[in-house]
């Protein structure tokens, strides 16, 4: 009998130990209540826009309202946090950024995008090669395409003279062109006889390669370099050690990855982060549609990668593709010709990564699986064609969006509304401010240059608008984007609209507006505390606001 009691006691201890272990490994099981009170809480809920207190239990909001009423919803052991009058907002959504690309450590040097003399780049490149052992790929970032185009000597010859014994590739600061040497071209199989790939241009001077690869021509080689030089842990480690802490620091609790290179198995890195419990934000991946791929094979592969588990922080439920290129290298697709011809091609009105018909086919094949499309479209022709593709290929019940939307015809703004297409804009970069618009006039003419990223026109037309960063093309800081959005007259919007664009509208894009994006009872506890009241400080100081506290899924993941 005594022996049986001892066995039962041991069994009880084992069960208790297992139960505690399981409880500690699952965030949502912690039943501690927290009361945040004395705050200025902007809920982004039109039925209850302001509150003073918020009570969370596990990872959900169980009360939001006045300080006095909060006492009716708290338990005896509630943890109380005095907000001392500080502003509270829902956690920010950034629905267009490149977090894994930012976090990877394969780039070994950075050039100054403001440098106008190509010869000043060369010592930096030479030093980087000397500091990087071996003869593998040397990968850099940051040159300005105009600096290369205006050089009096061949950029290829200059790079060959600087680093002759190893392949070099340097990404322009927007990622839409690459500067390469002969070793890189050789490894990529590119010769003076090579034809332009879909969505790209292999630049030549008098029939000879000049070392500049435009848009997808450069991306193909860059992916080769990344794959060849990849440290298997660099993307994983970069996310943990840099990207995720930066997101928390800036109050970003939900993200759409704007380009997941699934052929390089980036999606598996994301899945490992999720499996290991390392994610501190909600992520939707935009699988990259490779322009040069066989459509039948690619569509089949994309279908197989779809993943949309309700309770997972990671969802693979978006497709990212490009309709066109960008303005300053004259590859954004226009209805008219550019005023300058850089490439001597048969046309001079931009290029297409994907034609209108191809986009329509991908939508027809993939939206039934559950995919929403995230389409890069900058020029007015690129935007028109992307809208045509959605009109012809979609059942119009999905949540497709066009991103960048820089030069938009007035009639197409109305079509966004009619086709239920979301406009995703980035206005954190200086080039998007009205005082810089005329910089593009020499390329596209005054009319097109003078109305860049018409966010007011979108909101006036009732189009759902999101604001995002395109990190690291522009700063990650949402307060910079908010300040610019409300001060960029004549294409400015209200503060309330800007906050919606970074919260509930982003949640809609990510199909989680019933869970997050506003602060309401029953929703998950994603919110931020800000050190300045952006509703009362001068508008030109909004960008100086800092995050004091970031709460994600009920957990405090950043505290200043």
PDB file of C-alpha atoms in Angstrom, residues 347-555:
ATOM      1  CA  UNK A 347       9.853  51.336 -77.431  1.00  0.00           C
ATOM      2  CA  UNK A 348      10.554  54.012 -74.856  1.00  0.00           C
ATOM      3  CA  UNK A 349       7.479  53.943 -72.619  1.00  0.00           C
ATOM      4  CA  UNK A 350       8.675  51.560 -69.899  1.00  0.00           C
ATOM      5  CA  UNK A 351       8.600  47.793 -69.608  1.00  0.00           C
ATOM      6  CA  UNK A 352       6.431  45.008 -68.265  1.00  0.00           C
ATOM      7  CA  UNK A 353       7.567  42.265 -65.937  1.00  0.00           C
ATOM      8  CA  UNK A 354       4.141  40.721 -66.464  1.00  0.00           C
ATOM      9  CA  UNK A 355       1.770  41.675 -69.247  1.00  0.00           C
ATOM     10  CA  UNK A 356      -1.864  42.407 -68.579  1.00  0.00           C
ATOM     11  CA  UNK A 357      -2.935  39.026 -69.972  1.00  0.00           C
ATOM     12  CA  UNK A 358      -0.420  37.102 -67.873  1.00  0.00           C
ATOM     13  CA  UNK A 359      -1.520  38.885 -64.694  1.00  0.00           C
ATOM     14  CA  UNK A 360      -5.156  38.054 -65.500  1.00  0.00           C
ATOM     15  CA  UNK A 361      -4.273  34.393 -65.963  1.00  0.00           C
ATOM     16  CA  UNK A 362      -2.408  34.203 -62.639  1.00  0.00           C
ATOM     17  CA  UNK A 363      -5.371  35.809 -60.894  1.00  0.00           C
ATOM     18  CA  UNK A 364      -7.802  33.380 -62.523  1.00  0.00           C
ATOM     19  CA  UNK A 365      -5.679  30.401 -61.478  1.00  0.00           C
ATOM     20  CA  UNK A 366      -4.715  31.467 -57.960  1.00  0.00           C
ATOM     21  CA  UNK A 367      -7.372  33.604 -56.320  1.00  0.00           C
ATOM     22  CA  UNK A 368      -9.682  30.597 -56.024  1.00  0.00           C
ATOM     23  CA  UNK A 369      -7.032  28.933 -53.871  1.00  0.00           C
ATOM     24  CA  UNK A 370      -7.267  31.930 -51.550  1.00  0.00           C
ATOM     25  CA  UNK A 371      -4.391  34.129 -52.740  1.00  0.00           C
ATOM     26  CA  UNK A 372      -4.681  37.915 -52.770  1.00  0.00           C
ATOM     27  CA  UNK A 373      -2.474  39.773 -55.252  1.00  0.00           C
ATOM     28  CA  UNK A 374       0.040  42.457 -54.336  1.00  0.00           C
ATOM     29  CA  UNK A 375       0.911  44.125 -57.647  1.00  0.00           C
ATOM     30  CA  UNK A 376       3.745  46.620 -58.122  1.00  0.00           C
ATOM     31  CA  UNK A 377       2.443  49.343 -60.449  1.00  0.00           C
ATOM     32  CA  UNK A 378       4.055  52.778 -60.741  1.00  0.00           C
ATOM     33  CA  UNK A 379       3.453  54.233 -64.214  1.00  0.00           C
ATOM     34  CA  UNK A 380      -0.008  55.157 -65.488  1.00  0.00           C
ATOM     35  CA  UNK A 381       0.092  52.407 -68.120  1.00  0.00           C
ATOM     36  CA  UNK A 382       1.289  49.838 -65.575  1.00  0.00           C
ATOM     37  CA  UNK A 383      -1.586  50.819 -63.305  1.00  0.00           C
ATOM     38  CA  UNK A 384      -4.169  50.734 -66.103  1.00  0.00           C
ATOM     39  CA  UNK A 385      -3.001  47.296 -67.239  1.00  0.00           C
ATOM     40  CA  UNK A 386      -3.005  45.894 -63.701  1.00  0.00           C
ATOM     41  CA  UNK A 387      -6.562  47.151 -63.197  1.00  0.00           C
ATOM     42  CA  UNK A 388      -7.543  45.632 -66.551  1.00  0.00           C
ATOM     43  CA  UNK A 389      -6.083  42.310 -65.433  1.00  0.00           C
ATOM     44  CA  UNK A 390      -8.057  42.390 -62.188  1.00  0.00           C
ATOM     45  CA  UNK A 391     -11.230  43.341 -64.041  1.00  0.00           C
ATOM     46  CA  UNK A 392     -10.769  40.492 -66.531  1.00  0.00           C
ATOM     47  CA  UNK A 393      -9.327  37.848 -64.219  1.00  0.00           C
ATOM     48  CA  UNK A 394     -10.900  38.349 -60.800  1.00  0.00           C
ATOM     49  CA  UNK A 395     -14.256  37.546 -59.291  1.00  0.00           C
ATOM     50  CA  UNK A 396     -13.817  40.920 -57.522  1.00  0.00           C
ATOM     51  CA  UNK A 397     -14.328  39.309 -54.112  1.00  0.00           C
ATOM     52  CA  UNK A 398     -10.654  39.123 -53.211  1.00  0.00           C
ATOM     53  CA  UNK A 399      -8.470  41.796 -51.666  1.00  0.00           C
ATOM     54  CA  UNK A 400      -6.049  42.641 -54.436  1.00  0.00           C
ATOM     55  CA  UNK A 401      -3.958  45.762 -54.178  1.00  0.00           C
ATOM     56  CA  UNK A 402      -1.683  47.890 -56.313  1.00  0.00           C
ATOM     57  CA  UNK A 403       1.396  49.224 -54.579  1.00  0.00           C
ATOM     58  CA  UNK A 404       3.405  52.431 -55.206  1.00  0.00           C
ATOM     59  CA  UNK A 405       0.672  53.966 -57.446  1.00  0.00           C
ATOM     60  CA  UNK A 406       2.827  56.960 -58.339  1.00  0.00           C
ATOM     61  CA  UNK A 407       1.342  58.239 -61.620  1.00  0.00           C
ATOM     62  CA  UNK A 408      -2.382  57.526 -61.889  1.00  0.00           C
ATOM     63  CA  UNK A 409      -4.882  58.649 -64.511  1.00  0.00           C
ATOM     64  CA  UNK A 410      -8.010  60.247 -63.025  1.00  0.00           C
ATOM     65  CA  UNK A 411     -10.328  57.686 -64.619  1.00  0.00           C
ATOM     66  CA  UNK A 412      -8.303  54.864 -63.070  1.00  0.00           C
ATOM     67  CA  UNK A 413      -8.757  56.274 -59.567  1.00  0.00           C
ATOM     68  CA  UNK A 414     -12.484  55.668 -59.999  1.00  0.00           C
ATOM     69  CA  UNK A 415     -11.746  52.133 -61.209  1.00  0.00           C
ATOM     70  CA  UNK A 416      -9.952  51.300 -57.950  1.00  0.00           C
ATOM     71  CA  UNK A 417     -13.244  51.933 -56.176  1.00  0.00           C
ATOM     72  CA  UNK A 418     -15.350  50.087 -58.761  1.00  0.00           C
ATOM     73  CA  UNK A 419     -13.094  47.010 -58.752  1.00  0.00           C
ATOM     74  CA  UNK A 420     -12.599  46.989 -54.928  1.00  0.00           C
ATOM     75  CA  UNK A 421      -8.841  47.357 -55.408  1.00  0.00           C
ATOM     76  CA  UNK A 422      -6.772  48.707 -52.505  1.00  0.00           C
ATOM     77  CA  UNK A 423      -4.245  51.486 -53.136  1.00  0.00           C
ATOM     78  CA  UNK A 424      -1.016  50.933 -51.196  1.00  0.00           C
ATOM     79  CA  UNK A 425       1.235  54.008 -51.078  1.00  0.00           C
ATOM     80  CA  UNK A 426       4.632  54.854 -49.637  1.00  0.00           C
ATOM     81  CA  UNK A 427       5.173  58.507 -48.744  1.00  0.00           C
ATOM     82  CA  UNK A 428       7.956  58.287 -46.157  1.00  0.00           C
ATOM     83  CA  UNK A 429      10.692  58.973 -48.723  1.00  0.00           C
ATOM     84  CA  UNK A 430      11.682  62.573 -49.431  1.00  0.00           C
ATOM     85  CA  UNK A 431      11.228  62.092 -53.187  1.00  0.00           C
ATOM     86  CA  UNK A 432       7.477  61.700 -52.610  1.00  0.00           C
ATOM     87  CA  UNK A 433       7.119  65.199 -51.130  1.00  0.00           C
ATOM     88  CA  UNK A 434       5.606  67.816 -53.490  1.00  0.00           C
ATOM     89  CA  UNK A 435       8.762  69.967 -53.381  1.00  0.00           C
ATOM     90  CA  UNK A 436      10.642  67.122 -55.088  1.00  0.00           C
ATOM     91  CA  UNK A 437       8.035  66.176 -57.698  1.00  0.00           C
ATOM     92  CA  UNK A 438       9.589  68.251 -60.467  1.00  0.00           C
ATOM     93  CA  UNK A 439      12.754  66.138 -60.316  1.00  0.00           C
ATOM     94  CA  UNK A 440      10.968  63.700 -62.644  1.00  0.00           C
ATOM     95  CA  UNK A 441       9.750  66.354 -65.081  1.00  0.00           C
ATOM     96  CA  UNK A 442      12.748  65.919 -67.367  1.00  0.00           C
ATOM     97  CA  UNK A 443      11.808  62.254 -67.754  1.00  0.00           C
ATOM     98  CA  UNK A 444       8.000  62.228 -67.837  1.00  0.00           C
ATOM     99  CA  UNK A 445       6.918  65.834 -68.370  1.00  0.00           C
ATOM    100  CA  UNK A 446       5.410  68.345 -65.963  1.00  0.00           C
ATOM    101  CA  UNK A 447       1.861  66.981 -65.963  1.00  0.00           C
ATOM    102  CA  UNK A 448       2.782  63.498 -64.805  1.00  0.00           C
ATOM    103  CA  UNK A 449       5.527  64.685 -62.468  1.00  0.00           C
ATOM    104  CA  UNK A 450       3.262  67.175 -60.737  1.00  0.00           C
ATOM    105  CA  UNK A 451       0.829  64.778 -59.060  1.00  0.00           C
ATOM    106  CA  UNK A 452       2.917  61.985 -57.580  1.00  0.00           C
ATOM    107  CA  UNK A 453       1.151  59.404 -55.389  1.00  0.00           C
ATOM    108  CA  UNK A 454      -2.309  61.018 -55.245  1.00  0.00           C
ATOM    109  CA  UNK A 455      -3.446  59.737 -51.843  1.00  0.00           C
ATOM    110  CA  UNK A 456      -6.026  62.502 -51.345  1.00  0.00           C
ATOM    111  CA  UNK A 457      -7.591  61.699 -54.700  1.00  0.00           C
ATOM    112  CA  UNK A 458      -7.865  58.066 -53.601  1.00  0.00           C
ATOM    113  CA  UNK A 459      -9.513  58.810 -50.259  1.00  0.00           C
ATOM    114  CA  UNK A 460     -11.818  61.424 -51.814  1.00  0.00           C
ATOM    115  CA  UNK A 461     -12.980  58.739 -54.263  1.00  0.00           C
ATOM    116  CA  UNK A 462     -13.676  56.293 -51.430  1.00  0.00           C
ATOM    117  CA  UNK A 463     -10.767  53.999 -52.289  1.00  0.00           C
ATOM    118  CA  UNK A 464      -9.354  51.970 -49.395  1.00  0.00           C
ATOM    119  CA  UNK A 465      -5.829  53.293 -48.776  1.00  0.00           C
ATOM    120  CA  UNK A 466      -2.911  51.713 -46.952  1.00  0.00           C
ATOM    121  CA  UNK A 467       0.410  53.354 -46.140  1.00  0.00           C
ATOM    122  CA  UNK A 468       3.595  51.311 -45.922  1.00  0.00           C
ATOM    123  CA  UNK A 469       7.366  51.769 -45.869  1.00  0.00           C
ATOM    124  CA  UNK A 470       8.978  49.631 -48.587  1.00  0.00           C
ATOM    125  CA  UNK A 471      11.751  49.239 -46.001  1.00  0.00           C
ATOM    126  CA  UNK A 472      14.640  49.629 -46.637  1.00  0.00           C
ATOM    127  CA  UNK A 473      13.994  51.834 -49.679  1.00  0.00           C
ATOM    128  CA  UNK A 474      12.447  54.257 -47.166  1.00  0.00           C
ATOM    129  CA  UNK A 475      12.545  54.523 -43.392  1.00  0.00           C
ATOM    130  CA  UNK A 476      10.691  51.969 -41.310  1.00  0.00           C
ATOM    131  CA  UNK A 477       9.306  54.671 -38.985  1.00  0.00           C
ATOM    132  CA  UNK A 478       5.493  54.955 -39.422  1.00  0.00           C
ATOM    133  CA  UNK A 479       5.462  58.419 -37.850  1.00  0.00           C
ATOM    134  CA  UNK A 480       7.508  59.756 -40.764  1.00  0.00           C
ATOM    135  CA  UNK A 481       4.952  58.309 -43.172  1.00  0.00           C
ATOM    136  CA  UNK A 482       2.066  59.732 -41.137  1.00  0.00           C
ATOM    137  CA  UNK A 483       3.608  63.210 -40.986  1.00  0.00           C
ATOM    138  CA  UNK A 484       4.323  63.240 -44.712  1.00  0.00           C
ATOM    139  CA  UNK A 485       0.833  61.943 -45.524  1.00  0.00           C
ATOM    140  CA  UNK A 486      -0.896  64.818 -43.757  1.00  0.00           C
ATOM    141  CA  UNK A 487       1.474  67.606 -44.901  1.00  0.00           C
ATOM    142  CA  UNK A 488       1.969  66.818 -48.618  1.00  0.00           C
ATOM    143  CA  UNK A 489      -0.649  69.240 -49.975  1.00  0.00           C
ATOM    144  CA  UNK A 490      -2.285  69.140 -52.458  1.00  0.00           C
ATOM    145  CA  UNK A 491      -2.194  65.328 -52.072  1.00  0.00           C
ATOM    146  CA  UNK A 492      -2.537  65.176 -48.291  1.00  0.00           C
ATOM    147  CA  UNK A 493      -4.991  63.359 -46.057  1.00  0.00           C
ATOM    148  CA  UNK A 494      -6.242  63.811 -42.488  1.00  0.00           C
ATOM    149  CA  UNK A 495      -4.473  62.407 -39.442  1.00  0.00           C
ATOM    150  CA  UNK A 496      -7.370  60.019 -38.799  1.00  0.00           C
ATOM    151  CA  UNK A 497      -7.137  58.727 -42.371  1.00  0.00           C
ATOM    152  CA  UNK A 498      -3.375  58.262 -42.074  1.00  0.00           C
ATOM    153  CA  UNK A 499      -3.733  56.267 -38.851  1.00  0.00           C
ATOM    154  CA  UNK A 500      -6.441  54.108 -40.457  1.00  0.00           C
ATOM    155  CA  UNK A 501      -4.105  53.488 -43.385  1.00  0.00           C
ATOM    156  CA  UNK A 502      -1.478  52.135 -40.976  1.00  0.00           C
ATOM    157  CA  UNK A 503      -3.921  50.101 -38.837  1.00  0.00           C
ATOM    158  CA  UNK A 504      -7.400  48.863 -39.729  1.00  0.00           C
ATOM    159  CA  UNK A 505      -6.931  49.210 -43.498  1.00  0.00           C
ATOM    160  CA  UNK A 506      -3.720  47.218 -43.276  1.00  0.00           C
ATOM    161  CA  UNK A 507      -5.557  44.619 -41.215  1.00  0.00           C
ATOM    162  CA  UNK A 508      -8.139  44.365 -44.000  1.00  0.00           C
ATOM    163  CA  UNK A 509      -5.383  43.734 -46.554  1.00  0.00           C
ATOM    164  CA  UNK A 510      -4.033  40.941 -44.346  1.00  0.00           C
ATOM    165  CA  UNK A 511      -7.539  39.507 -43.762  1.00  0.00           C
ATOM    166  CA  UNK A 512      -7.362  40.014 -40.020  1.00  0.00           C
ATOM    167  CA  UNK A 513      -9.553  43.064 -39.447  1.00  0.00           C
ATOM    168  CA  UNK A 514     -11.819  40.978 -37.196  1.00  0.00           C
ATOM    169  CA  UNK A 515      -8.841  40.242 -34.936  1.00  0.00           C
ATOM    170  CA  UNK A 516      -6.620  43.334 -34.916  1.00  0.00           C
ATOM    171  CA  UNK A 517      -6.268  46.783 -36.478  1.00  0.00           C
ATOM    172  CA  UNK A 518      -8.492  48.539 -33.942  1.00  0.00           C
ATOM    173  CA  UNK A 519      -8.867  48.308 -30.166  1.00  0.00           C
ATOM    174  CA  UNK A 520     -12.176  46.611 -29.380  1.00  0.00           C
ATOM    175  CA  UNK A 521     -13.458  44.022 -26.941  1.00  0.00           C
ATOM    176  CA  UNK A 522     -12.792  40.529 -28.268  1.00  0.00           C
ATOM    177  CA  UNK A 523      -9.885  41.554 -30.472  1.00  0.00           C
ATOM    178  CA  UNK A 524      -6.299  40.493 -29.867  1.00  0.00           C
ATOM    179  CA  UNK A 525      -4.149  42.810 -27.773  1.00  0.00           C
ATOM    180  CA  UNK A 526      -1.799  44.451 -30.272  1.00  0.00           C
ATOM    181  CA  UNK A 527      -1.213  48.076 -29.275  1.00  0.00           C
ATOM    182  CA  UNK A 528       1.433  50.724 -28.737  1.00  0.00           C
ATOM    183  CA  UNK A 529       2.075  53.552 -26.287  1.00  0.00           C
ATOM    184  CA  UNK A 530       3.559  56.752 -27.739  1.00  0.00           C
ATOM    185  CA  UNK A 531       5.628  59.393 -25.955  1.00  0.00           C
ATOM    186  CA  UNK A 532       3.949  62.326 -27.733  1.00  0.00           C
ATOM    187  CA  UNK A 533       0.333  63.072 -28.552  1.00  0.00           C
ATOM    188  CA  UNK A 534       0.397  63.269 -32.339  1.00  0.00           C
ATOM    189  CA  UNK A 535      -3.131  64.717 -32.264  1.00  0.00           C
ATOM    190  CA  UNK A 536      -1.999  67.890 -30.475  1.00  0.00           C
ATOM    191  CA  UNK A 537       1.679  68.519 -31.312  1.00  0.00           C
ATOM    192  CA  UNK A 538       2.561  70.546 -34.433  1.00  0.00           C
ATOM    193  CA  UNK A 539       2.276  68.401 -37.545  1.00  0.00           C
ATOM    194  CA  UNK A 540       5.930  68.960 -38.419  1.00  0.00           C
ATOM    195  CA  UNK A 541       6.919  67.248 -35.154  1.00  0.00           C
ATOM    196  CA  UNK A 542       4.950  64.027 -35.590  1.00  0.00           C
ATOM    197  CA  UNK A 543       7.991  62.229 -36.999  1.00  0.00           C
ATOM    198  CA  UNK A 544       9.803  62.815 -33.676  1.00  0.00           C
ATOM    199  CA  UNK A 545       7.301  60.662 -31.761  1.00  0.00           C
ATOM    200  CA  UNK A 546       8.755  57.513 -30.232  1.00  0.00           C
ATOM    201  CA  UNK A 547       7.281  54.231 -29.081  1.00  0.00           C
ATOM    202  CA  UNK A 548       7.337  53.799 -25.304  1.00  0.00           C
ATOM    203  CA  UNK A 549       5.749  50.342 -25.234  1.00  0.00           C
ATOM    204  CA  UNK A 550       4.753  47.745 -27.823  1.00  0.00           C
ATOM    205  CA  UNK A 551       2.277  45.042 -26.808  1.00  0.00           C
ATOM    206  CA  UNK A 552       1.887  42.134 -29.205  1.00  0.00           C
ATOM    207  CA  UNK A 553      -0.598  39.324 -28.618  1.00  0.00           C
ATOM    208  CA  UNK A 554      -0.916  40.476 -25.027  1.00  0.00           C
ATOM    209  CA  UNK A 555       2.842  40.447 -24.368  1.00  0.00           C
TER     210      UNK A 555
END
